Amino acid sequence: MSERYEIQEILSQDHHGVVFQATDREEHRLVVVRRFFPFGPTGGGLQEEERAAYSIALRRLTEVTHPALRRVLDGGTDPVDGLPFLVTEWHEGTPLSKCLGQLQDPVGTARHLVQLALESSLLLSEVFQEEALWVETTPESIILAHDGSHPGVTFWICPTRWIGNSRMRQDLSPLLALTEEITGWAGHMVSDGAGKGLGAWVNALRKNPDYWSITAALHALNSPYPPLVTPAPPSPAPTVRPFQKRSSTPSQRWPWVFAATLALAAGVLVFLQLQRVEQDPPAHEPLAAPSAPTREAREIRPEQVAEEARNEPSRDPATAPSTVDDISEKARRMAHDRAQAPLFIIGRQYEIQGEVVETTSSRSGSTVYALVRSASGDQHWIGFRTEKTAQFGPKTIDTLLHQSITAKGRLLRESSPRKQIFLIEQDSDFQLSPP
C-alpha cells in the first residue's frame, strides 16, 4: 500500500479482507484503509487489465457524494500481490450491531436505513452503469453517529459486490436480512400492515428477493400501503366454477341488475381507452420482450453515457446536494425516469430482431460480433463464441451484413467499447429472418 498512509491498528478482519485505521501523512487526518480479497483469502489479486479497470472505477468513485456514504478518498492495488485497497473517510460512531435490541423505534430505524441504502445504491449505479445493491448491509459495517448529526448513518461501498458476479449484486436478500434483524421479524410471519406498510414490503421481498431492482424496491418502499405488487411470474388462471341457476325474488335481483349496469359502463370505458391507445401508440417501445419476468433496469449505451456526461451539471462540492432531502428527491426522480426505460437486466435472455449493420471479432478470434439495428433505430451487439456455435467465425461473420436476423441472447457485460452484448449460446437461438 502507499507510503502516504501510516497504519495505526486493525479494526476488523474476515474472509473479505482487512480494515485498518490509518493516518494520512499528507493531510494529517485519520482515514480508513481497507485491503480486500477479490477472490477470497487465497485467490490472489487483480491482473493487469483488472487493475486498469479498478483504477478507472476508483476515479469515478471519488466524485460520488452522499450523506450516508463513506466518501472514497484514494485507492489502488498492491504492486506486489495485486490486492486492491480503498481509502475512505474516518467516521466516529458505533456499529449498528452493538445497538440492536436497544433502538427506541426499530421499525422506523429499519425503514430509514433501507431508504438510505437504496438511494445511495441508485447513485452508485450511475457510476458502475448497472443497477444493483452496491453498499454493505451487515449490521457490523453500518456506523451510527454519536453526535446525532444528520443523517447519522454511514454505509460502506461494498467491494465484493463491485468486482463480484452480477447475480450476487442483483439479489436484495442482504437488504431484507438487515430489515428483519433490526425489526426482529426474522423467522416470523408478518402482516402487510405491520410497521405502517413495511410488513408488505418485507413480505414482497421474501417471495422474490432476486426479482427486484433498486428502482422498484425504492418505489415500493415509498408507495402508500396498500397495495404492493411483487414483480413475480404470472399465476395460473383460476378455475371457473359453473354457474348454478337459482330462483330469486325481485328484491334480490335489483342489486344484480345495478351491478351489471356498472360492469357494462366500465366495459364501455375500457373499450374507449383501448381505442385511444390503438390510435396513439407509445412513442418508445422496448426492443424485445424479455423471455422471463424481469425486474426493471436501465440499459446503458456508450453514446447515452457520453451524452449524459456532457449534460451533467458541475460536481462542484459547493453546489452538490448535501442533505438527505436533496438526495431523496434526486433518487425519486431517477427512479421515475428509469421506470420509463426499456426492461433489460444483466444475465437474462432476450430476443433481438433487426438488420445487421456491422460485424467484427475479438483479437483472439474466440468471439465474433454483429451490431443489430432494430426497426425503432436502437442498436445492440450480439456475440457468438466460436467454440460453442458452429455457424460463424472470424472469416464468416461478414456474411451477416445487411441480413435481417432473429436471435435469443443472454445480456452480459464486457470490458470493451461494446460495454454489453447479447451472447448467443447455441445455434438454435439464431436464425435469418425471411426477406
CSV table of C-alpha atoms in Angstrom, one decimal, residues 29 42 55 78 82 120 141 188 190 196 202 242-243 259 264 266 309 314 321 324 336 355 368 396 408 412 428-429:
chain,number,residue,atom,x,y,z
A,29,ARG,CA,-6.0,13.2,9.4
A,42,THR,CA,-6.2,-17.5,-1.2
A,55,SER,CA,-8.3,2.5,-11.3
A,78,ASP,CA,-0.6,-3.5,-4.1
A,82,GLY,CA,-2.2,-7.1,-6.8
A,120,SER,CA,-27.0,5.6,-2.3
A,141,SER,CA,-20.5,-2.4,8.7
A,188,HIS,CA,-41.7,-14.8,11.9
A,190,VAL,CA,-45.5,-10.5,9.4
A,196,LYS,CA,-47.2,1.2,8.6
A,202,VAL,CA,-40.8,-7.3,3.6
A,242,PRO,CA,-70.2,-23.5,-13.3
A,243,PHE,CA,-72.9,-21.0,-12.6
A,259,ALA,CA,-74.0,-4.3,-10.6
A,264,LEU,CA,-71.4,-2.6,-18.7
A,266,ALA,CA,-66.9,0.0,-17.1
A,309,ALA,CA,-21.8,13.3,-19.0
A,314,SER,CA,-20.8,20.5,-12.3
A,321,PRO,CA,-26.7,18.1,-2.9
A,324,VAL,CA,-30.9,13.8,2.8
A,336,HIS,CA,-39.2,7.7,-12.1
A,355,GLU,CA,-30.7,-5.8,-39.5
A,368,VAL,CA,-17.4,-12.7,-33.2
A,396,THR,CA,-17.7,-15.9,-42.0
A,408,LYS,CA,-32.1,-15.1,-28.4
A,412,LEU,CA,-23.6,-9.8,-20.5
A,428,SER,CA,-30.8,-22.9,-32.4
A,429,ASP,CA,-31.1,-19.5,-30.8
